Structures are given as structure tokens and as C-alpha cells.
Amino acid sequence: WTNVSPNQLADMLGHKDFTLVNVKTPYIGEIDGTDLYIPYDQLTARAAELPADKTARVLVYCRSGVQSAQAAQTLLDLGFANVWNLDGGMNAWTASGRTLIQKNR
């Protein structure tokens, strides 16, 4: 998978052409623009919620990057070919001066 920085993700969100997935469990908030909330340990069971096109870009994140790294590997194991990971997760996102939002997930 490819790691991206908070700044790279912010730029990517400006012209969004990917599925953004929060994989953090338990839910603690999310980055605005998140498409799906699927805990990292449920990705295989809930794979039908992911893009049907295995070449579509999927970007995962969690709080620190540990669960999203596991999620990224799971996605590769499921056959996804264009997997991205937010390096440092929500901690890095907020440390870069950006905010999280809360949804009823």
C-alpha cells in the first residue's frame, strides 16, 4: 500500500476520486469526507460494502496508523490493488491543525 501524509490527504479531498474508510475501533470520530466506517477487524465480513471495482482507490485510516496498516493488508489480501493509508492516522491529521467530526456511527 501507499502511505500518505495529512497534507496529501487534504489535497486529495479537494478533488476526491477515492473511497475514504475509517477503520478505527471503537469509533472516536472521523475526517470530514469519510465514505464508510468499517472497523478494521470487520473488513473481510463486510467486503460487500467496499467498491466492487478492485482497482478503485481505497484510503484507510484509524487513530494512529496501527489498525489502518492491518486494514490495508486485509484489503490487499481481498484483491484490492490501489490501497492507501493515512500515515499517523487521526493523530497526525489533528496535529496538522485539522479537525475531526462526529457522526452517529
PDB file of C-alpha atoms in Angstrom, residues 2-105:
ATOM      1  CA  THR A   2       0.921   3.658  -0.287  1.00  0.00           C
ATOM      2  CA  ASN A   3       1.237   5.889   2.788  1.00  0.00           C
ATOM      3  CA  VAL A   4       0.008   9.488   2.518  1.00  0.00           C
ATOM      4  CA  SER A   5       0.541  12.453   4.831  1.00  0.00           C
ATOM      5  CA  PRO A   6      -2.283  14.604   6.239  1.00  0.00           C
ATOM      6  CA  ASN A   7      -1.334  17.343   3.754  1.00  0.00           C
ATOM      7  CA  GLN A   8      -1.502  14.899   0.841  1.00  0.00           C
ATOM      8  CA  LEU A   9      -4.897  13.646   2.021  1.00  0.00           C
ATOM      9  CA  ALA A  10      -6.214  17.211   2.371  1.00  0.00           C
ATOM     10  CA  ASP A  11      -5.160  17.882  -1.237  1.00  0.00           C
ATOM     11  CA  MET A  12      -6.757  14.616  -2.381  1.00  0.00           C
ATOM     12  CA  LEU A  13     -10.045  15.535  -0.664  1.00  0.00           C
ATOM     13  CA  GLY A  14     -10.126  18.677  -2.811  1.00  0.00           C
ATOM     14  CA  HIS A  15     -10.674  16.510  -5.903  1.00  0.00           C
ATOM     15  CA  LYS A  16     -11.961  13.307  -4.338  1.00  0.00           C
ATOM     16  CA  ASP A  17     -11.750  10.230  -6.548  1.00  0.00           C
ATOM     17  CA  PHE A  18     -11.405   7.517  -3.902  1.00  0.00           C
ATOM     18  CA  THR A  19     -13.298   5.764  -1.117  1.00  0.00           C
ATOM     19  CA  LEU A  20     -12.264   7.007   2.346  1.00  0.00           C
ATOM     20  CA  VAL A  21     -12.732   4.387   5.073  1.00  0.00           C
ATOM     21  CA  ASN A  22     -12.425   4.903   8.822  1.00  0.00           C
ATOM     22  CA  VAL A  23     -11.309   1.551  10.301  1.00  0.00           C
ATOM     23  CA  LYS A  24     -10.755   2.673  13.926  1.00  0.00           C
ATOM     24  CA  THR A  25     -12.486   0.633  16.612  1.00  0.00           C
ATOM     25  CA  PRO A  26     -14.081   1.845  18.761  1.00  0.00           C
ATOM     26  CA  TYR A  27     -15.450   4.844  16.850  1.00  0.00           C
ATOM     27  CA  ILE A  28     -13.885   8.114  18.085  1.00  0.00           C
ATOM     28  CA  GLY A  29     -14.796  10.476  15.243  1.00  0.00           C
ATOM     29  CA  GLU A  30     -13.783  10.819  11.620  1.00  0.00           C
ATOM     30  CA  ILE A  31     -12.307  13.005   8.917  1.00  0.00           C
ATOM     31  CA  ASP A  32     -14.910  15.043   7.029  1.00  0.00           C
ATOM     32  CA  GLY A  33     -15.454  13.326   3.685  1.00  0.00           C
ATOM     33  CA  THR A  34     -15.329   9.780   5.075  1.00  0.00           C
ATOM     34  CA  ASP A  35     -17.457   7.413   2.999  1.00  0.00           C
ATOM     35  CA  LEU A  36     -17.546   4.308   5.184  1.00  0.00           C
ATOM     36  CA  TYR A  37     -16.984   3.284   8.779  1.00  0.00           C
ATOM     37  CA  ILE A  38     -15.917  -0.355   8.878  1.00  0.00           C
ATOM     38  CA  PRO A  39     -13.793  -1.495  11.854  1.00  0.00           C
ATOM     39  CA  TYR A  40     -10.510  -2.992  10.632  1.00  0.00           C
ATOM     40  CA  ASP A  41     -11.397  -6.440  12.001  1.00  0.00           C
ATOM     41  CA  GLN A  42     -14.714  -6.479  10.069  1.00  0.00           C
ATOM     42  CA  LEU A  43     -13.388  -5.654   6.580  1.00  0.00           C
ATOM     43  CA  THR A  44     -13.482  -9.231   5.324  1.00  0.00           C
ATOM     44  CA  ALA A  45     -17.012  -9.829   6.638  1.00  0.00           C
ATOM     45  CA  ARG A  46     -18.261  -6.503   5.253  1.00  0.00           C
ATOM     46  CA  ALA A  47     -16.332  -6.551   1.955  1.00  0.00           C
ATOM     47  CA  ALA A  48     -19.608  -6.175   0.018  1.00  0.00           C
ATOM     48  CA  GLU A  49     -19.767  -2.551   1.265  1.00  0.00           C
ATOM     49  CA  LEU A  50     -16.450  -1.755  -0.415  1.00  0.00           C
ATOM     50  CA  PRO A  51     -16.151  -0.754  -4.095  1.00  0.00           C
ATOM     51  CA  ALA A  52     -16.933  -3.615  -6.460  1.00  0.00           C
ATOM     52  CA  ASP A  53     -14.038  -2.485  -8.673  1.00  0.00           C
ATOM     53  CA  LYS A  54     -10.893  -3.926  -7.090  1.00  0.00           C
ATOM     54  CA  THR A  55      -8.763  -1.353  -8.949  1.00  0.00           C
ATOM     55  CA  ALA A  56     -10.625   1.579  -7.327  1.00  0.00           C
ATOM     56  CA  ARG A  57      -8.548   3.608  -4.876  1.00  0.00           C
ATOM     57  CA  VAL A  58      -9.405   2.901  -1.239  1.00  0.00           C
ATOM     58  CA  LEU A  59      -7.814   5.003   1.511  1.00  0.00           C
ATOM     59  CA  VAL A  60      -7.982   3.766   5.105  1.00  0.00           C
ATOM     60  CA  TYR A  61      -7.213   5.496   8.394  1.00  0.00           C
ATOM     61  CA  CYS A  62      -7.506   4.931  12.135  1.00  0.00           C
ATOM     62  CA  ARG A  63      -6.287   6.837  15.215  1.00  0.00           C
ATOM     63  CA  SER A  64      -2.539   6.227  14.962  1.00  0.00           C
ATOM     64  CA  GLY A  65      -1.923   4.088  11.881  1.00  0.00           C
ATOM     65  CA  VAL A  66      -1.707   0.640  13.529  1.00  0.00           C
ATOM     66  CA  GLN A  67      -5.226  -0.610  12.752  1.00  0.00           C
ATOM     67  CA  SER A  68      -5.205   1.002   9.304  1.00  0.00           C
ATOM     68  CA  ALA A  69      -1.966  -0.807   8.425  1.00  0.00           C
ATOM     69  CA  GLN A  70      -3.722  -4.074   9.298  1.00  0.00           C
ATOM     70  CA  ALA A  71      -6.730  -2.918   7.264  1.00  0.00           C
ATOM     71  CA  ALA A  72      -4.530  -2.058   4.283  1.00  0.00           C
ATOM     72  CA  GLN A  73      -3.046  -5.553   4.343  1.00  0.00           C
ATOM     73  CA  THR A  74      -6.537  -7.074   4.603  1.00  0.00           C
ATOM     74  CA  LEU A  75      -7.636  -5.079   1.545  1.00  0.00           C
ATOM     75  CA  LEU A  76      -4.620  -6.321  -0.413  1.00  0.00           C
ATOM     76  CA  ASP A  77      -5.482  -9.879   0.684  1.00  0.00           C
ATOM     77  CA  LEU A  78      -9.046  -9.296  -0.589  1.00  0.00           C
ATOM     78  CA  GLY A  79      -7.633  -8.400  -4.009  1.00  0.00           C
ATOM     79  CA  PHE A  80      -7.698  -4.595  -3.891  1.00  0.00           C
ATOM     80  CA  ALA A  81      -4.842  -3.192  -5.956  1.00  0.00           C
ATOM     81  CA  ASN A  82      -4.931   0.536  -5.140  1.00  0.00           C
ATOM     82  CA  VAL A  83      -4.762   0.755  -1.332  1.00  0.00           C
ATOM     83  CA  TRP A  84      -3.671   3.909   0.502  1.00  0.00           C
ATOM     84  CA  ASN A  85      -3.112   4.542   4.228  1.00  0.00           C
ATOM     85  CA  LEU A  86      -3.081   7.811   6.194  1.00  0.00           C
ATOM     86  CA  ASP A  87       0.347   7.797   7.846  1.00  0.00           C
ATOM     87  CA  GLY A  88      -0.115   8.572  11.552  1.00  0.00           C
ATOM     88  CA  GLY A  89      -3.910   8.410  11.317  1.00  0.00           C
ATOM     89  CA  MET A  90      -6.248  10.853  13.029  1.00  0.00           C
ATOM     90  CA  ASN A  91      -3.475  11.826  15.468  1.00  0.00           C
ATOM     91  CA  ALA A  92      -1.381  13.166  12.577  1.00  0.00           C
ATOM     92  CA  TRP A  93      -4.480  14.732  10.980  1.00  0.00           C
ATOM     93  CA  THR A  94      -5.305  16.748  14.110  1.00  0.00           C
ATOM     94  CA  ALA A  95      -1.624  17.528  14.788  1.00  0.00           C
ATOM     95  CA  SER A  96      -1.548  19.178  11.342  1.00  0.00           C
ATOM     96  CA  GLY A  97      -4.214  21.617  12.558  1.00  0.00           C
ATOM     97  CA  ARG A  98      -7.219  19.852  11.051  1.00  0.00           C
ATOM     98  CA  THR A  99     -10.348  18.736  12.868  1.00  0.00           C
ATOM     99  CA  LEU A 100     -12.450  15.600  13.196  1.00  0.00           C
ATOM    100  CA  ILE A 101     -16.227  15.420  13.011  1.00  0.00           C
ATOM    101  CA  GLN A 102     -18.636  13.216  14.968  1.00  0.00           C
ATOM    102  CA  LYS A 103     -21.376  11.192  13.308  1.00  0.00           C
ATOM    103  CA  ASN A 104     -23.790   8.613  14.641  1.00  0.00           C
ATOM    104  CA  ARG A 105     -21.931   5.519  13.505  1.00  0.00           C
TER     105      ARG A 105
END
